[in-house]
Amino acid sequence: MSGFHGLFIPGPTNMPFSVRQAMDVPLEDQRAPDFPAFTLPLFRDLKKVFRTEHGQVFVFPSSGTGGWEAAITNTLSPGDKVLLPVFGQFSHLWADLCRRHGLVVDAIDVGWGEGVPLDICEQKLKADRAHEIKAVLVCHNETATGVTSDVAGVRRALQSPRHPALLMVDGVSSIASIDFRMDEWGVDLAVSGSQKGFMLPTGLAMVAVSPKALEAAKTAKCPRCFFDFADMIRTNKDGYFPYTPATTLLRGLRASLDMLLAEGLDNVFARHHRLAEGARLGVAAWGLSLCAKAPKWHSDTVTAICVPKGFNSDDVVKVAYHRYRMSLGVGLSKVAGRVFRVGHIGNVNEIMILQALAGCEMALRDVGIPVTLGSGVAAAQEHFCQTAPSVELSKVA
Ligand SMILES: Cc1ncc(COP(=O)(O)O)c(C=O)c1O
C-alpha cells in the first residue's frame, strides 16, 4: 500500500498540498468582527473565476446538486416550463430535480455522446411566441460522457429573436477548468461545486446569479429556505452567512482561488486542454473510441472511453482499482458497462496523465482488450514533448 492511490475520477479530484494545509486550521468564530475581512475578498475573487462583474456569487454548504436546487427554486415557480437538453446522467438528474419541484420539463433527448443541439433549441425558442419557457438549463460539461457544449451558442439561440427565458448553466465540472464566461455569454445562473476544478473537498456549492435572475427571485414561488438567495444577500453584504458556514472549506477556497488566479484562468484552461489532448491521443493510439461523438464535443476535464463490444468497462475499472491502485470513473446509467472515464481536472500535470494512461493500458490488457503496452503513453509523451514551454538551460538553476 505504499505510494499514492491514483485518483483519476472526474471529481473529487486531487487536492494540492497548499489547499490541504490552508484547511488545517482551528475552527473559527464565524461572527468575529474580522471575519468579513476574510470573506468579502473571497466573494470578490470568486466572481473573477465565474467571469462576472455584474453577478453575485453565493457559497452554500452543499454539494453541486444543492446548487442546482438553489438556481431553480429561487427563480422559478411550480408549473413553469423549462427547456433542458438531456444527453447524459447529470443533465438527466437535473431534469429529474426540476420535475420534483413541480416544473414542467421540455426535455430534448439527445444521444449520449452529443451535446446541446443548438438548432433544436433555437427552433423551440422561436416557436415559443407566448414565452412559456421560463428558463433554458444547460449542462456545460456532461461528466458522464465527456462532452462539452457551446453555452455561447445557446445564448445566441435565445437572441434570435430575443427570448426572455433565463439561461442556467451547470458548470460543476467545467468552471475553473474550461473556459466559462458568465457575463459575456449572458448566463443568468451558473452552478459549480468545490470538489472538481476548485480542487477542494466536496461540501461547497457556488451559485453565480445575474441581476436579471436576482430580479426573478423577487417573484419566484418555488418553496425554499436553506437555499434562499434573500437570506444570503442580507448577510453576505456584511461578510456573514445566514447559518454556520463551512469555515475550513472557505479557508481552502481562499488557497484554491489564490492558485487559480496566480496561474491565470486562461493558462488554467490551456493546461487542461493540453493535458486532455494528450489523454485523447493516448486513446486513439490504443485504437479505442471516445464516447464524445465529435471533436467539437471533446471535454478537457474528462475523457470517456468506449470498450469494444463483448467487454465490460466495469472490469477495467475494477482491475485498475484492485491490481494497480488507481480509480477510474465507471460508466453511468445508459453507458454503464460500455464506458470508463479518466478524469483530468483540477490539480493535474503531464506526469499524472501519463500515469493514468499507463495504468489504463495495464488494466485494459488484463481484461483482454488488445492494446499495446506503452502505445498510449508514448502518444501522449510525444504531444507533451512537442507542446511543453521551452526551457533555456543557461537561464535555469
Ligand atoms: C456536471 C455535473 N453536474 C452536477 C453534479 C452533481 O454534483 P454533486 O455530486 O456535487 O452534487 C455532478 C457531479 O459529478 C456533475 O459532474
XYZ file of N, CA, C and O and ligand atoms in Angstrom, residues 10 63-66 68 90 139 141-143 170 172-173 195-196 202, ligand 1:
84
model
N -13.401 11.946 -12.368
C -13.648 13.378 -12.627
C -14.324 14.064 -11.443
O -15.367 14.691 -11.575
N -23.324 20.059 -1.779
C -22.647 19.594 -2.997
C -23.289 20.305 -4.196
O -24.233 21.094 -4.026
N -22.817 19.996 -5.383
C -23.312 20.682 -6.580
C -24.816 20.538 -6.773
O -25.481 21.449 -7.274
N -25.365 19.401 -6.374
C -26.808 19.163 -6.527
C -27.617 20.255 -5.815
O -28.649 20.720 -6.317
N -27.124 20.676 -4.653
C -27.782 21.768 -3.941
C -27.735 23.054 -4.751
O -28.662 23.871 -4.708
N -27.864 23.227 -8.015
C -28.966 23.106 -8.997
C -30.280 23.553 -8.359
O -31.055 24.292 -8.945
N -25.940 13.583 -15.801
C -26.103 14.772 -14.967
C -27.199 15.684 -15.508
O -27.978 16.248 -14.729
N -26.242 21.779 -19.314
C -25.101 21.178 -18.635
C -23.873 21.473 -19.504
O -23.746 20.913 -20.595
N -20.627 20.884 -19.119
C -19.725 19.747 -19.336
C -20.380 18.504 -18.747
O -20.489 18.387 -17.524
N -20.861 17.641 -19.611
C -21.550 16.419 -19.150
C -20.483 15.416 -18.728
O -19.808 14.799 -19.566
N -20.335 15.285 -17.417
C -19.248 14.476 -16.859
C -19.421 12.990 -17.163
O -18.456 12.230 -17.158
N -25.088 24.421 -15.670
C -24.397 23.535 -14.746
C -22.926 23.564 -15.146
O -22.550 23.034 -16.195
N -20.531 22.441 -13.011
C -19.894 21.701 -11.910
C -18.544 21.129 -12.340
O -17.570 21.205 -11.593
N -18.472 20.583 -13.555
C -17.179 20.021 -13.976
C -16.519 20.849 -15.078
O -15.689 20.350 -15.827
N -15.544 20.237 -5.372
C -14.655 19.060 -5.439
C -14.126 18.746 -6.833
O -13.634 17.659 -7.082
N -14.215 19.721 -7.757
C -13.706 19.431 -9.111
C -12.619 20.457 -9.458
O -11.533 20.379 -8.923
N -15.483 17.897 -1.260
C -16.902 18.159 -1.527
C -17.454 18.971 -0.359
O -16.999 18.815 0.768
C -21.852 18.004 -14.402
C -22.273 17.680 -13.013
N -23.357 18.274 -12.505
C -23.778 18.035 -11.271
C -23.141 17.125 -10.463
C -23.667 16.845 -9.109
O -22.805 17.386 -8.169
P -22.646 16.765 -6.721
O -22.325 15.339 -6.866
O -21.532 17.602 -6.138
O -23.936 17.005 -6.014
C -22.003 16.469 -10.934
C -21.285 15.506 -10.108
O -20.405 14.804 -10.519
C -21.569 16.756 -12.242
O -20.484 16.170 -12.750
